[in-house]
CSV table of C-alpha atoms in Angstrom, one decimal:
chain,number,residue,atom,x,y,z
O,1390,MET,CA,99.2,83.0,171.0
O,1391,ASP,CA,101.9,85.6,170.5
O,1392,LYS,CA,104.9,83.7,169.1
O,1393,ALA,CA,107.3,86.2,170.8
O,1394,ASP,CA,106.1,85.8,174.4
O,1395,GLY,CA,103.6,82.9,174.3
O,1396,LYS,CA,100.7,85.0,175.7
O,1397,ALA,CA,97.2,84.3,174.5
O,1398,LEU,CA,96.0,86.8,171.9
O,1399,TRP,CA,92.4,85.4,171.9
O,1400,LYS,CA,90.5,82.3,172.8
O,1401,TRP,CA,87.4,81.1,171.0
O,1402,THR,CA,84.6,79.2,172.8
O,1403,GLY,CA,81.7,80.2,170.6
O,1404,GLY,CA,79.7,80.5,173.8
O,1405,LEU,CA,79.9,76.7,174.3
O,1406,THR,CA,80.1,75.7,177.9
O,1407,ARG,CA,80.3,71.9,177.9
O,1408,MET,CA,83.5,70.0,177.1
O,1409,HIS,CA,81.7,67.8,174.6
O,1410,PHE,CA,81.0,70.8,172.5
O,1411,SER,CA,84.7,71.6,172.1
O,1412,PRO,CA,86.7,71.0,168.9
O,1413,ALA,CA,89.0,68.8,171.0
O,1414,ALA,CA,90.0,66.2,168.4
O,1415,VAL,CA,90.1,68.5,165.3
O,1416,TRP,CA,93.3,69.9,163.8
O,1417,PRO,CA,92.4,73.5,163.0
O,1418,VAL,CA,93.3,74.7,159.5
O,1419,ALA,CA,93.8,78.4,158.4
O,1420,ALA,CA,93.3,80.2,155.1
O,1421,ASP,CA,92.1,83.6,153.9
O,1422,GLY,CA,92.5,85.2,157.4
O,1423,LYS,CA,90.3,82.6,159.1
O,1424,VAL,CA,90.8,79.5,161.3
O,1425,PHE,CA,88.4,76.7,160.5
O,1426,ILE,CA,87.2,74.0,163.0
O,1427,THR,CA,84.5,71.4,163.3
O,1428,ASP,CA,83.2,70.1,166.6
O,1429,PRO,CA,81.0,67.4,168.3
O,1430,GLN,CA,78.0,69.7,168.1
O,1431,ARG,CA,78.2,68.9,164.3
O,1432,ALA,CA,79.1,72.4,163.2
O,1433,MET,CA,81.7,73.9,161.0
O,1434,THR,CA,83.0,77.3,162.1
O,1435,ALA,CA,85.2,80.0,160.6
O,1436,ILE,CA,87.0,82.2,163.1
O,1437,ASP,CA,88.7,85.5,162.4
O,1438,LEU,CA,92.4,84.9,162.7
O,1439,GLU,CA,93.2,88.4,164.1
O,1440,THR,CA,90.3,88.9,166.5
O,1441,GLY,CA,89.0,85.4,167.4
O,1442,SER,CA,85.4,86.4,166.6
O,1443,THR,CA,83.1,84.0,164.7
O,1444,VAL,CA,82.9,84.8,161.0
O,1445,TRP,CA,80.4,82.1,160.3
O,1446,ARG,CA,79.1,78.9,161.8
O,1447,THR,CA,76.9,76.2,160.0
O,1448,PHE,CA,75.2,73.0,161.1
O,1449,ARG,CA,74.2,72.3,157.5
O,1450,SER,CA,76.4,69.3,156.8
O,1451,MET,CA,76.5,67.6,160.2
O,1452,VAL,CA,80.3,67.3,160.3
O,1453,ARG,CA,82.2,66.2,163.3
O,1454,GLU,CA,85.8,66.8,164.4
O,1455,THR,CA,87.4,66.3,161.0
O,1456,ILE,CA,88.8,69.0,158.7
O,1457,GLY,CA,91.4,69.4,155.9
O,1458,LEU,CA,92.7,72.2,153.7
O,1459,SER,CA,93.3,72.0,150.0
O,1460,GLU,CA,96.9,72.7,148.9
O,1461,ASP,CA,95.9,76.0,147.3
O,1462,GLY,CA,94.1,77.1,150.5
O,1463,GLU,CA,90.8,77.7,148.6
O,1464,ARG,CA,88.8,74.7,150.0
O,1465,ILE,CA,88.2,73.0,153.3
O,1466,TYR,CA,87.0,69.4,153.5
O,1467,SER,CA,85.2,67.5,156.3
O,1468,LYS,CA,83.5,64.2,156.9
O,1469,THR,CA,79.8,64.1,157.7
O,1470,MET,CA,78.6,61.6,160.2
O,1471,ASN,CA,77.0,59.5,157.5
O,1472,ASP,CA,78.5,58.5,154.1
O,1473,SER,CA,79.8,61.9,152.7
O,1474,ILE,CA,82.6,64.3,152.4
O,1475,VAL,CA,81.7,68.0,152.1
O,1476,CYS,CA,83.8,70.8,150.7
O,1477,TYR,CA,83.4,74.5,151.5
O,1478,ALA,CA,85.1,77.6,150.2
O,1479,THR,CA,87.6,79.4,152.4
O,1480,LYS,CA,86.8,82.8,150.9
O,1481,GLY,CA,83.9,85.0,152.0
O,1482,ASP,CA,82.0,85.7,155.2
O,1483,GLN,CA,79.2,83.2,154.7
O,1484,PRO,CA,79.5,79.4,154.5
O,1485,GLN,CA,79.6,78.3,150.8
O,1486,GLU,CA,79.4,74.6,150.0
O,1487,VAL,CA,81.4,73.8,146.9
O,1488,TRP,CA,80.4,70.1,146.6
O,1489,ALA,CA,79.3,67.1,148.7
O,1490,SER,CA,80.1,63.5,147.7
O,1491,ASN,CA,78.6,60.3,148.9
O,1492,VAL,CA,81.5,58.0,149.5
O,1493,GLY,CA,79.3,55.3,151.0
O,1494,PHE,CA,81.2,54.6,154.2
O,1495,GLY,CA,78.1,54.6,156.5
O,1496,TYR,CA,77.9,56.0,160.1
O,1497,GLU,CA,81.2,57.7,160.9
O,1498,HIS,CA,82.7,59.7,163.8
O,1499,ALA,CA,86.4,58.9,163.8
O,1500,PRO,CA,88.6,62.1,164.1
O,1501,SER,CA,90.8,61.4,161.1
O,1502,MET,CA,91.5,64.5,159.1
O,1503,GLN,CA,91.4,65.0,155.3
O,1504,ALA,CA,94.6,65.8,153.4
O,1505,GLU,CA,95.3,66.9,149.8
O,1506,LYS,CA,98.2,66.1,147.6
O,1507,GLY,CA,98.4,66.7,143.8
O,1508,GLY,CA,94.8,67.8,143.7
O,1509,VAL,CA,93.6,64.6,145.3
O,1510,MET,CA,91.9,64.7,148.7
O,1511,PHE,CA,92.5,61.6,150.9
O,1512,GLY,CA,90.5,60.4,153.9
O,1513,SER,CA,90.0,57.4,156.1
O,1514,ILE,CA,87.4,56.0,158.5
O,1515,LYS,CA,86.9,53.9,161.6
O,1516,GLU,CA,86.1,50.8,159.6
O,1517,GLY,CA,89.5,50.5,157.9
O,1518,LEU,CA,88.7,52.3,154.6
O,1519,ILE,CA,91.0,54.8,152.8
O,1520,PHE,CA,89.5,56.8,150.0
O,1521,ALA,CA,90.5,59.5,147.4
O,1522,LEU,CA,88.4,62.2,145.9
O,1523,GLU,CA,89.2,64.8,143.2
O,1524,GLY,CA,89.8,67.9,145.3
O,1525,LYS,CA,88.0,70.4,143.0
O,1526,THR,CA,85.0,68.4,142.1
O,1527,GLY,CA,84.5,65.7,144.8
O,1528,LYS,CA,84.5,62.9,142.3
O,1529,VAL,CA,85.3,59.6,144.1
O,1530,LEU,CA,88.5,58.3,142.5
O,1531,TRP,CA,89.0,55.1,144.5
O,1532,LYS,CA,88.3,53.4,147.9
O,1533,HIS,CA,90.4,50.6,149.5
O,1534,LYS,CA,89.6,48.7,152.6
O,1535,ILE,CA,92.8,47.9,154.6
O,1536,GLU,CA,91.1,46.1,157.5
O,1537,ASN,CA,88.4,46.6,160.1
O,1538,SER,CA,90.0,49.0,162.6
O,1539,LEU,CA,90.3,52.8,162.6
O,1540,ILE,CA,92.7,54.2,160.1
O,1541,ASN,CA,94.3,57.4,161.5
O,1542,THR,CA,94.9,60.5,159.4
O,1543,VAL,CA,96.8,59.4,156.3
O,1544,VAL,CA,99.9,61.1,155.0
O,1545,PRO,CA,99.8,61.5,151.2
O,1546,LEU,CA,103.1,61.0,149.5
O,1547,SER,CA,101.7,61.7,146.0
O,1548,GLU,CA,98.3,61.7,144.3
O,1549,HIS,CA,98.5,57.9,144.2
O,1550,GLU,CA,100.3,56.9,147.4
O,1551,VAL,CA,99.7,57.3,151.2
O,1552,LEU,CA,101.2,56.3,154.4
O,1553,PHE,CA,98.8,55.0,157.1
O,1554,THR,CA,98.6,53.7,160.6
O,1555,ALA,CA,95.7,51.7,162.1
O,1556,THR,CA,94.6,51.5,165.7
O,1557,SER,CA,95.2,47.7,165.5
O,1558,GLY,CA,98.9,48.4,165.2
O,1559,GLU,CA,99.7,48.3,161.5
O,1560,VAL,CA,101.8,50.9,159.7
O,1561,GLY,CA,101.7,50.7,155.9
O,1562,ARG,CA,102.1,52.3,152.5
O,1563,LEU,CA,99.2,52.1,150.1
O,1564,LYS,CA,100.0,52.7,146.4
O,1565,ILE,CA,97.1,52.8,143.9
O,1566,LYS,CA,98.0,52.2,140.2
O,1567,ASN,CA,96.2,54.1,137.6
């Protein structure tokens, strides 16, 4: 949208015609002149920020409606639907996987986004787990189970501390000691 008058500059549908193929729950992220989304069709897509045209689209990692951007804007993160976090480069006109890490969380489809602080990528799942990975390598740093309900997108305060909310009503602060 044009920020001066609010008129649409472009709209991306990717040729998808059913509501369940939309990126409805994802929070788009932008870097290197592209907007990145994931969708229920299990694809990750890079869209040209100026024109709205598809730069690339991949089904390789089976991601679904989760995405996060590294603090330096060089990497995007997403949860797969089974056990893993994947990381792709924001640069270039082809999808380039940087790393994939098996976090061991099982089947997953909750739309909680990944966030990075101090070089650490944080994520959460529908089964009450919060986890942290090294942003550049994907090394699993820690996992902590809060409870059994969905943990929404966490808010990192530092590389050792996050704020969280759970669908069961809890609000909390988790601090991991080195």
